[in-house]
Tab-separated table of C-alpha atoms in Angstrom:
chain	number	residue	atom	x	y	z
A	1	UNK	CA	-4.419	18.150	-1.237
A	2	UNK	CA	-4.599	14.049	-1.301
A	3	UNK	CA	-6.111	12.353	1.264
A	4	UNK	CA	-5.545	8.365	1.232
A	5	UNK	CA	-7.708	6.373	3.321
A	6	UNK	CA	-6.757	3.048	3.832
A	7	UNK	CA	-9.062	-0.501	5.132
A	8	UNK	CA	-9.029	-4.107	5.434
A	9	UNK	CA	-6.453	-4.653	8.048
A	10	UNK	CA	-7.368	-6.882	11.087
A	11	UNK	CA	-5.913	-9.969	12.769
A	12	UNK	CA	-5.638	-13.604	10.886
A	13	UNK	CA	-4.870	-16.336	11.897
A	14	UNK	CA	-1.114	-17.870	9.851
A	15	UNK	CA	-1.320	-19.154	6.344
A	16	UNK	CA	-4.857	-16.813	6.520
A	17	UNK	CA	-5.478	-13.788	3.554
A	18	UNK	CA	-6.274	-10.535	4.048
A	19	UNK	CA	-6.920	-7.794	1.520
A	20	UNK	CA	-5.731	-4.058	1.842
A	21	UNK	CA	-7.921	-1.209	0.233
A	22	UNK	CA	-6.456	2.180	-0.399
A	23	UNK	CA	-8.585	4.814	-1.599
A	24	UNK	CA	-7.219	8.167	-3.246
A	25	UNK	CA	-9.769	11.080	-3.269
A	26	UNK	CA	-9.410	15.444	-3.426
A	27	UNK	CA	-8.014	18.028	-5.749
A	28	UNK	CA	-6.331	14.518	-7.737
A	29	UNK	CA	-4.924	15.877	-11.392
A	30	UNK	CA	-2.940	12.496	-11.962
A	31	UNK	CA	-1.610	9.607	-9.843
A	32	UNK	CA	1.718	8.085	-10.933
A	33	UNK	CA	3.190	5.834	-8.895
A	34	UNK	CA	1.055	3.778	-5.976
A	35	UNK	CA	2.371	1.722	-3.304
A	36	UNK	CA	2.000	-0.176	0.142
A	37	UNK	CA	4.668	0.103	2.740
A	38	UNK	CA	5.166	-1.626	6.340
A	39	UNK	CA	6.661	-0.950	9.560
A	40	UNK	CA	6.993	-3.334	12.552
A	41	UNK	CA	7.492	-2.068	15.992
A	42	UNK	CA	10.937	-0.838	16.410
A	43	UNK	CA	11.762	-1.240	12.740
A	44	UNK	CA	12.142	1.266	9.661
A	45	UNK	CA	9.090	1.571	6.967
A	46	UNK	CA	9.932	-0.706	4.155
A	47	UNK	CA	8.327	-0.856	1.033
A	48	UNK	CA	6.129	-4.092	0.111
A	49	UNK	CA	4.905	-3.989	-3.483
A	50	UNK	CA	4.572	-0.624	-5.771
A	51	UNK	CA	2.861	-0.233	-9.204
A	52	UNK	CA	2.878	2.487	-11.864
A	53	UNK	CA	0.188	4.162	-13.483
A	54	UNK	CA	0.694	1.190	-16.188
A	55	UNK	CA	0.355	-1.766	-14.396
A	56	UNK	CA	3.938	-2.629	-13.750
A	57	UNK	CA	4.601	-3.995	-10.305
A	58	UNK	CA	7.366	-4.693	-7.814
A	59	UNK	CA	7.916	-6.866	-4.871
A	60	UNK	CA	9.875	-7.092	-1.533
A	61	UNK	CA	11.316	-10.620	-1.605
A	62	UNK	CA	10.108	-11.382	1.452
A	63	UNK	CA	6.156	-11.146	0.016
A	64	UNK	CA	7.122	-12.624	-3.802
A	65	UNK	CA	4.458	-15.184	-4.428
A	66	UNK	CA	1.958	-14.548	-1.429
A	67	UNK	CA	1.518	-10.890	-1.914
A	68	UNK	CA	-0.482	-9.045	-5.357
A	69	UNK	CA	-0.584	-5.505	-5.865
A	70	UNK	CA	-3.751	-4.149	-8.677
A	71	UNK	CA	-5.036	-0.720	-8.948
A	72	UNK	CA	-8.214	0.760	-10.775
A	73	UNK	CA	-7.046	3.589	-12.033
A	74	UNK	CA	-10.906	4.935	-12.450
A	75	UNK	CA	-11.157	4.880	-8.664
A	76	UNK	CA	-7.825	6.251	-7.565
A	77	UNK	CA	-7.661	2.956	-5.474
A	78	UNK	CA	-4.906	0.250	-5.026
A	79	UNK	CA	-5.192	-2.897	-3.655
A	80	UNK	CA	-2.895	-5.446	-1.600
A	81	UNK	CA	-3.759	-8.771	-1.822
A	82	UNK	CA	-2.021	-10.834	0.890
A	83	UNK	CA	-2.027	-14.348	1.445
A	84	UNK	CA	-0.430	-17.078	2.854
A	85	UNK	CA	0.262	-15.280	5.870
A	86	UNK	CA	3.341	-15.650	8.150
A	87	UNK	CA	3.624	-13.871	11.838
A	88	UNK	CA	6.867	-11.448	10.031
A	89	UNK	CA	4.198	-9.724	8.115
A	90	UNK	CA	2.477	-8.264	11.255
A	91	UNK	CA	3.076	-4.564	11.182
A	92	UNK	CA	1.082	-1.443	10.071
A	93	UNK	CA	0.488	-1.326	6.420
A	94	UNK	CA	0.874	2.752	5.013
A	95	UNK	CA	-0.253	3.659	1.514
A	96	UNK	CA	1.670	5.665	-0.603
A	97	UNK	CA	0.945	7.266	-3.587
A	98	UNK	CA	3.190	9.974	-5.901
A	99	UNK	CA	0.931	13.087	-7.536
A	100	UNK	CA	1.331	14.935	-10.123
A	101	UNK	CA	-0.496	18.326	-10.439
A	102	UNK	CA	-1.166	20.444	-13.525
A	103	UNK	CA	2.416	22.444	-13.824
A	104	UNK	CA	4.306	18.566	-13.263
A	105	UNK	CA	5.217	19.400	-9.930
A	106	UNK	CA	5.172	15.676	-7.610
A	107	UNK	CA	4.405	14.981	-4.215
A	108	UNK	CA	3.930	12.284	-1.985
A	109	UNK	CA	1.260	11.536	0.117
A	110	UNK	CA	0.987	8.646	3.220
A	111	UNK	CA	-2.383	6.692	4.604
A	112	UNK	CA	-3.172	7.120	8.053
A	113	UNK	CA	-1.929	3.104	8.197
A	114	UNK	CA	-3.860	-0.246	9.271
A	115	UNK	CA	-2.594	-2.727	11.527
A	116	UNK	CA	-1.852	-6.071	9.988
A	117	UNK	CA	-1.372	-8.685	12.931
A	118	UNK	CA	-0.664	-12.697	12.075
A	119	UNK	CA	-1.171	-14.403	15.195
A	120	UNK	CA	-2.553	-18.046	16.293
């Protein structure tokens, strides 16, 4: 089992930053994929930024240019760096991250969340 623990949400004020930790610790063999999702009240979970094992990152467009995704591979953590913040981007924040164990086999595994809220 994976267990991703996520931090760093809060409320800010628009145009504010806010940095998202998510840490990845138990029986880890290897980490592929990492990710941060969102979900707003009464909407689907939509994916905000991903990065592989290698560095390479992707954006929603709504976050191109405000948002940066990083990991540290050494600590099984991923980051969300978040600024220039708008009132749309209030919403709980999930980390994701894709394992692989020993014998290839890949699963997925979800943070408990962290509420994000943008608000004068």
């Amino acid at each position: 089992q994976v267990q991703l623990v996520e931090s760093g949400g809060g409320l800010v004020q628009p145009g504010g930053s806010l940095r998202l930790s998510c840490a990845a610790s138990g029986s880890i063999f290897s980490i592929n994929a990492m990710g941060w999702y969102r979900q707003a009240p009464g909407k689907e979970r939509d994916l905000v930024a991903g990065i592989t094992s290698g560095g390479s990152t992707n954006y929603a467009d709504s976050v191109k240019g405000r948002f940066t995704i990083s990991r540290d591979n050494a600590k099984n953590t991923v980051y969300l760096q978040m600024s220039s913040l708008k009132p749309e981007d209030t919403a709980v924040y999930y980390c994701n991250a894709e394992h692989s164990n020993a014998f290839g086999i890949k699963r997925n595994y979800w943070g408990q969340g962290t509420q994000v809220t943008v608000s004068s």
